[in-house]
């Protein structure tokens, strides 16, 4: 609501001011560009302290549990990208394969599921025709969150919402292919 938006705006403003005052060079992450001069950047002392205090085994277990809730409840509706979750894998999201990506994203986001359009854009220098499997993934995969902060109850609610959306949007297409 309004108080939350105001608080967030204030916090962002204070954070941006602190960064400007510290004269720290900001390095963009999550971009399609790699700058070799940034290869030796290290973690900040505060981030290192937070990381050392974190229970990574618990995070892995929770993410795996959440992933498997989605896998177990969705595999019969839409073919999973992976048949199993190998030991040691710590998933960030469940890759949901769909035919109607835009419609599915809108539906899921309208039910408050933070679904994301997975890896939509490629690098302009890459000829997409040379990599048809990658092109198919870009056009059909939606990220369904399964991170460690999602409770079992919320995961069940999410799985049901995704099931309903898949049945309503995807099933007519999938059954028409049989």
PDB file of C-alpha atoms in Angstrom:
ATOM      1  CA  UNK A   1       0.000   0.000   0.000  1.00  0.00           C
ATOM      2  CA  UNK A   2       0.850   3.667   0.182  1.00  0.00           C
ATOM      3  CA  UNK A   3       2.919   3.466   3.427  1.00  0.00           C
ATOM      4  CA  UNK A   4       4.987   0.637   1.966  1.00  0.00           C
ATOM      5  CA  UNK A   5       5.635   2.538  -1.272  1.00  0.00           C
ATOM      6  CA  UNK A   6       6.587   5.645   0.710  1.00  0.00           C
ATOM      7  CA  UNK A   7       8.927   3.644   2.962  1.00  0.00           C
ATOM      8  CA  UNK A   8      10.567   1.948  -0.003  1.00  0.00           C
ATOM      9  CA  UNK A   9      11.030   5.267  -1.789  1.00  0.00           C
ATOM     10  CA  UNK A  10      12.587   6.810   1.298  1.00  0.00           C
ATOM     11  CA  UNK A  11      14.899   3.842   1.846  1.00  0.00           C
ATOM     12  CA  UNK A  12      16.020   3.830  -1.797  1.00  0.00           C
ATOM     13  CA  UNK A  13      16.688   7.567  -1.650  1.00  0.00           C
ATOM     14  CA  UNK A  14      18.797   7.199   1.503  1.00  0.00           C
ATOM     15  CA  UNK A  15      20.687   4.232  -0.001  1.00  0.00           C
ATOM     16  CA  UNK A  16      21.437   6.095  -3.238  1.00  0.00           C
ATOM     17  CA  UNK A  17      22.653   9.098  -1.220  1.00  0.00           C
ATOM     18  CA  UNK A  18      24.912   6.866   0.875  1.00  0.00           C
ATOM     19  CA  UNK A  19      26.445   5.304  -2.253  1.00  0.00           C
ATOM     20  CA  UNK A  20      27.060   8.740  -3.779  1.00  0.00           C
ATOM     21  CA  UNK A  21      28.619  10.017  -0.530  1.00  0.00           C
ATOM     22  CA  UNK A  22      30.893   6.972  -0.237  1.00  0.00           C
ATOM     23  CA  UNK A  23      32.300   7.583  -3.722  1.00  0.00           C
ATOM     24  CA  UNK A  24      32.183   3.842  -4.352  1.00  0.00           C
ATOM     25  CA  UNK A  25      32.121   2.840  -8.004  1.00  0.00           C
ATOM     26  CA  UNK A  26      28.941   0.878  -8.681  1.00  0.00           C
ATOM     27  CA  UNK A  27      29.374  -2.166 -10.927  1.00  0.00           C
ATOM     28  CA  UNK A  28      26.273  -3.340 -12.783  1.00  0.00           C
ATOM     29  CA  UNK A  29      25.536  -7.037 -12.416  1.00  0.00           C
ATOM     30  CA  UNK A  30      23.154  -9.290 -14.274  1.00  0.00           C
ATOM     31  CA  UNK A  31      23.977  -7.754 -17.640  1.00  0.00           C
ATOM     32  CA  UNK A  32      24.900  -9.348 -20.949  1.00  0.00           C
ATOM     33  CA  UNK A  33      28.329  -7.661 -20.853  1.00  0.00           C
ATOM     34  CA  UNK A  34      31.543  -8.843 -19.213  1.00  0.00           C
ATOM     35  CA  UNK A  35      34.254  -6.343 -18.367  1.00  0.00           C
ATOM     36  CA  UNK A  36      37.605  -8.086 -17.700  1.00  0.00           C
ATOM     37  CA  UNK A  37      38.739  -5.243 -15.398  1.00  0.00           C
ATOM     38  CA  UNK A  38      36.064  -6.390 -12.897  1.00  0.00           C
ATOM     39  CA  UNK A  39      37.225 -10.012 -12.698  1.00  0.00           C
ATOM     40  CA  UNK A  40      39.099  -9.541  -9.415  1.00  0.00           C
ATOM     41  CA  UNK A  41      36.377  -7.699  -7.518  1.00  0.00           C
ATOM     42  CA  UNK A  42      35.784  -9.126  -4.083  1.00  0.00           C
ATOM     43  CA  UNK A  43      32.962  -9.343  -1.609  1.00  0.00           C
ATOM     44  CA  UNK A  44      32.402  -6.505   0.866  1.00  0.00           C
ATOM     45  CA  UNK A  45      33.188  -7.160   4.540  1.00  0.00           C
ATOM     46  CA  UNK A  46      29.499  -6.774   5.452  1.00  0.00           C
ATOM     47  CA  UNK A  47      28.386  -9.228   2.748  1.00  0.00           C
ATOM     48  CA  UNK A  48      31.087 -11.673   3.826  1.00  0.00           C
ATOM     49  CA  UNK A  49      29.916 -11.493   7.438  1.00  0.00           C
ATOM     50  CA  UNK A  50      26.311 -12.145   6.400  1.00  0.00           C
ATOM     51  CA  UNK A  51      27.366 -15.048   4.166  1.00  0.00           C
ATOM     52  CA  UNK A  52      29.426 -16.688   6.912  1.00  0.00           C
ATOM     53  CA  UNK A  53      26.454 -16.558   9.287  1.00  0.00           C
ATOM     54  CA  UNK A  54      24.145 -18.274   6.791  1.00  0.00           C
ATOM     55  CA  UNK A  55      23.075 -21.929   7.044  1.00  0.00           C
ATOM     56  CA  UNK A  56      23.664 -23.073   3.462  1.00  0.00           C
ATOM     57  CA  UNK A  57      22.661 -26.698   4.086  1.00  0.00           C
ATOM     58  CA  UNK A  58      19.253 -25.493   5.276  1.00  0.00           C
ATOM     59  CA  UNK A  59      18.900 -23.273   2.197  1.00  0.00           C
ATOM     60  CA  UNK A  60      19.697 -26.185  -0.122  1.00  0.00           C
ATOM     61  CA  UNK A  61      17.214 -28.475   1.669  1.00  0.00           C
ATOM     62  CA  UNK A  62      14.405 -25.895   1.561  1.00  0.00           C
ATOM     63  CA  UNK A  63      14.948 -25.059  -2.102  1.00  0.00           C
ATOM     64  CA  UNK A  64      15.021 -28.749  -3.030  1.00  0.00           C
ATOM     65  CA  UNK A  65      11.817 -29.373  -1.041  1.00  0.00           C
ATOM     66  CA  UNK A  66      10.065 -26.462  -2.748  1.00  0.00           C
ATOM     67  CA  UNK A  67      11.272 -27.524  -6.199  1.00  0.00           C
ATOM     68  CA  UNK A  68      10.006 -31.065  -5.655  1.00  0.00           C
ATOM     69  CA  UNK A  69       6.566 -29.812  -4.554  1.00  0.00           C
ATOM     70  CA  UNK A  70       6.242 -28.131  -7.946  1.00  0.00           C
ATOM     71  CA  UNK A  71       7.801 -31.038  -9.843  1.00  0.00           C
ATOM     72  CA  UNK A  72       5.531 -33.612  -8.210  1.00  0.00           C
ATOM     73  CA  UNK A  73       2.385 -31.586  -8.825  1.00  0.00           C
ATOM     74  CA  UNK A  74       3.136 -30.288 -12.330  1.00  0.00           C
ATOM     75  CA  UNK A  75       5.041 -33.067 -14.117  1.00  0.00           C
ATOM     76  CA  UNK A  76       1.828 -34.771 -15.267  1.00  0.00           C
ATOM     77  CA  UNK A  77       0.473 -31.490 -16.715  1.00  0.00           C
ATOM     78  CA  UNK A  78       3.467 -30.133 -18.610  1.00  0.00           C
ATOM     79  CA  UNK A  79       6.695 -32.004 -19.395  1.00  0.00           C
ATOM     80  CA  UNK A  80       9.379 -31.118 -16.840  1.00  0.00           C
ATOM     81  CA  UNK A  81      12.645 -29.777 -18.160  1.00  0.00           C
ATOM     82  CA  UNK A  82      14.463 -32.248 -15.874  1.00  0.00           C
ATOM     83  CA  UNK A  83      13.154 -35.653 -14.781  1.00  0.00           C
ATOM     84  CA  UNK A  84      14.912 -35.481 -11.427  1.00  0.00           C
ATOM     85  CA  UNK A  85      16.877 -33.185  -9.167  1.00  0.00           C
ATOM     86  CA  UNK A  86      20.390 -34.661  -8.835  1.00  0.00           C
ATOM     87  CA  UNK A  87      22.101 -34.714  -5.432  1.00  0.00           C
ATOM     88  CA  UNK A  88      23.781 -31.436  -4.584  1.00  0.00           C
ATOM     89  CA  UNK A  89      21.679 -29.275  -6.904  1.00  0.00           C
ATOM     90  CA  UNK A  90      20.325 -26.119  -5.239  1.00  0.00           C
ATOM     91  CA  UNK A  91      17.621 -24.777  -7.584  1.00  0.00           C
ATOM     92  CA  UNK A  92      16.840 -21.084  -7.814  1.00  0.00           C
ATOM     93  CA  UNK A  93      13.530 -21.715  -9.596  1.00  0.00           C
ATOM     94  CA  UNK A  94      11.359 -24.407 -11.159  1.00  0.00           C
ATOM     95  CA  UNK A  95      11.535 -24.185 -14.980  1.00  0.00           C
ATOM     96  CA  UNK A  96       7.931 -24.482 -16.167  1.00  0.00           C
ATOM     97  CA  UNK A  97       7.669 -25.366 -19.862  1.00  0.00           C
ATOM     98  CA  UNK A  98       4.638 -23.728 -21.525  1.00  0.00           C
ATOM     99  CA  UNK A  99       3.271 -22.982 -24.987  1.00  0.00           C
ATOM    100  CA  UNK A 100       1.557 -19.673 -24.151  1.00  0.00           C
ATOM    101  CA  UNK A 101       4.297 -17.921 -22.231  1.00  0.00           C
ATOM    102  CA  UNK A 102       2.898 -14.383 -22.155  1.00  0.00           C
ATOM    103  CA  UNK A 103      -0.589 -15.481 -21.135  1.00  0.00           C
ATOM    104  CA  UNK A 104       0.791 -17.824 -18.473  1.00  0.00           C
ATOM    105  CA  UNK A 105       3.031 -15.088 -17.038  1.00  0.00           C
ATOM    106  CA  UNK A 106       0.101 -12.684 -16.833  1.00  0.00           C
ATOM    107  CA  UNK A 107      -2.117 -15.278 -15.172  1.00  0.00           C
ATOM    108  CA  UNK A 108       0.486 -16.310 -12.618  1.00  0.00           C
ATOM    109  CA  UNK A 109       1.459 -12.745 -11.796  1.00  0.00           C
ATOM    110  CA  UNK A 110      -2.221 -11.860 -11.326  1.00  0.00           C
ATOM    111  CA  UNK A 111      -2.385 -14.574  -8.642  1.00  0.00           C
ATOM    112  CA  UNK A 112       0.631 -12.992  -6.889  1.00  0.00           C
ATOM    113  CA  UNK A 113       3.109 -15.637  -8.058  1.00  0.00           C
ATOM    114  CA  UNK A 114       6.410 -13.960  -8.923  1.00  0.00           C
ATOM    115  CA  UNK A 115       6.856 -15.844 -12.195  1.00  0.00           C
ATOM    116  CA  UNK A 116       9.632 -14.537 -14.430  1.00  0.00           C
ATOM    117  CA  UNK A 117      10.180 -14.636 -18.171  1.00  0.00           C
ATOM    118  CA  UNK A 118      13.262 -16.867 -18.255  1.00  0.00           C
ATOM    119  CA  UNK A 119      16.245 -15.810 -20.333  1.00  0.00           C
ATOM    120  CA  UNK A 120      14.139 -14.165 -23.033  1.00  0.00           C
ATOM    121  CA  UNK A 121      16.797 -12.155 -24.819  1.00  0.00           C
ATOM    122  CA  UNK A 122      20.004 -13.467 -26.293  1.00  0.00           C
ATOM    123  CA  UNK A 123      23.141 -11.605 -27.206  1.00  0.00           C
ATOM    124  CA  UNK A 124      22.642  -9.768 -30.514  1.00  0.00           C
ATOM    125  CA  UNK A 125      25.887 -11.208 -31.936  1.00  0.00           C
ATOM    126  CA  UNK A 126      24.601 -14.780 -31.517  1.00  0.00           C
ATOM    127  CA  UNK A 127      22.714 -16.245 -34.465  1.00  0.00           C
ATOM    128  CA  UNK A 128      19.671 -17.830 -32.829  1.00  0.00           C
ATOM    129  CA  UNK A 129      19.146 -20.149 -35.830  1.00  0.00           C
ATOM    130  CA  UNK A 130      22.386 -21.944 -34.930  1.00  0.00           C
ATOM    131  CA  UNK A 131      20.972 -22.934 -31.539  1.00  0.00           C
ATOM    132  CA  UNK A 132      17.362 -24.124 -31.953  1.00  0.00           C
ATOM    133  CA  UNK A 133      17.255 -25.809 -28.531  1.00  0.00           C
ATOM    134  CA  UNK A 134      18.205 -22.547 -26.841  1.00  0.00           C
ATOM    135  CA  UNK A 135      15.640 -20.662 -28.900  1.00  0.00           C
ATOM    136  CA  UNK A 136      12.948 -23.147 -27.827  1.00  0.00           C
ATOM    137  CA  UNK A 137      13.872 -22.728 -24.156  1.00  0.00           C
ATOM    138  CA  UNK A 138      13.810 -18.948 -24.442  1.00  0.00           C
ATOM    139  CA  UNK A 139      10.293 -19.086 -25.872  1.00  0.00           C
ATOM    140  CA  UNK A 140       8.820 -21.689 -23.520  1.00  0.00           C
ATOM    141  CA  UNK A 141      10.337 -21.519 -20.013  1.00  0.00           C
ATOM    142  CA  UNK A 142       8.877 -19.545 -17.120  1.00  0.00           C
ATOM    143  CA  UNK A 143      10.670 -19.335 -13.783  1.00  0.00           C
ATOM    144  CA  UNK A 144       8.471 -20.352 -10.855  1.00  0.00           C
ATOM    145  CA  UNK A 145      10.167 -19.321  -7.592  1.00  0.00           C
ATOM    146  CA  UNK A 146      11.191 -22.058  -5.167  1.00  0.00           C
ATOM    147  CA  UNK A 147      13.646 -20.181  -2.958  1.00  0.00           C
ATOM    148  CA  UNK A 148      14.186 -20.935   0.700  1.00  0.00           C
ATOM    149  CA  UNK A 149      11.950 -18.156   2.041  1.00  0.00           C
ATOM    150  CA  UNK A 150       8.772 -19.729   0.653  1.00  0.00           C
ATOM    151  CA  UNK A 151       6.909 -21.744   3.273  1.00  0.00           C
ATOM    152  CA  UNK A 152       5.473 -25.210   2.599  1.00  0.00           C
ATOM    153  CA  UNK A 153       1.954 -23.741   2.870  1.00  0.00           C
ATOM    154  CA  UNK A 154       2.738 -21.059   0.283  1.00  0.00           C
ATOM    155  CA  UNK A 155       4.362 -23.648  -1.999  1.00  0.00           C
ATOM    156  CA  UNK A 156       1.157 -25.708  -1.917  1.00  0.00           C
ATOM    157  CA  UNK A 157      -0.905 -22.622  -2.766  1.00  0.00           C
ATOM    158  CA  UNK A 158       1.483 -21.770  -5.597  1.00  0.00           C
ATOM    159  CA  UNK A 159       1.407 -25.319  -6.974  1.00  0.00           C
ATOM    160  CA  UNK A 160      -2.413 -25.250  -7.062  1.00  0.00           C
ATOM    161  CA  UNK A 161      -2.452 -21.860  -8.789  1.00  0.00           C
ATOM    162  CA  UNK A 162       0.061 -23.055 -11.391  1.00  0.00           C
ATOM    163  CA  UNK A 163      -1.947 -26.274 -11.908  1.00  0.00           C
ATOM    164  CA  UNK A 164      -5.122 -24.258 -12.509  1.00  0.00           C
ATOM    165  CA  UNK A 165      -3.374 -21.915 -14.933  1.00  0.00           C
ATOM    166  CA  UNK A 166      -1.783 -24.800 -16.851  1.00  0.00           C
ATOM    167  CA  UNK A 167      -5.124 -26.630 -17.090  1.00  0.00           C
ATOM    168  CA  UNK A 168      -6.941 -23.520 -18.305  1.00  0.00           C
ATOM    169  CA  UNK A 169      -4.332 -22.146 -20.698  1.00  0.00           C
ATOM    170  CA  UNK A 170      -2.089 -25.021 -21.761  1.00  0.00           C
ATOM    171  CA  UNK A 171      -4.229 -28.167 -21.637  1.00  0.00           C
ATOM    172  CA  UNK A 172      -6.437 -27.334 -24.623  1.00  0.00           C
ATOM    173  CA  UNK A 173      -3.267 -26.974 -26.714  1.00  0.00           C
ATOM    174  CA  UNK A 174      -1.532 -30.021 -25.253  1.00  0.00           C
ATOM    175  CA  UNK A 175      -4.594 -32.252 -25.638  1.00  0.00           C
ATOM    176  CA  UNK A 176      -5.058 -31.011 -29.201  1.00  0.00           C
ATOM    177  CA  UNK A 177      -1.592 -32.295 -30.068  1.00  0.00           C
ATOM    178  CA  UNK A 178      -2.388 -35.876 -29.058  1.00  0.00           C
TER     179      UNK A 178
END
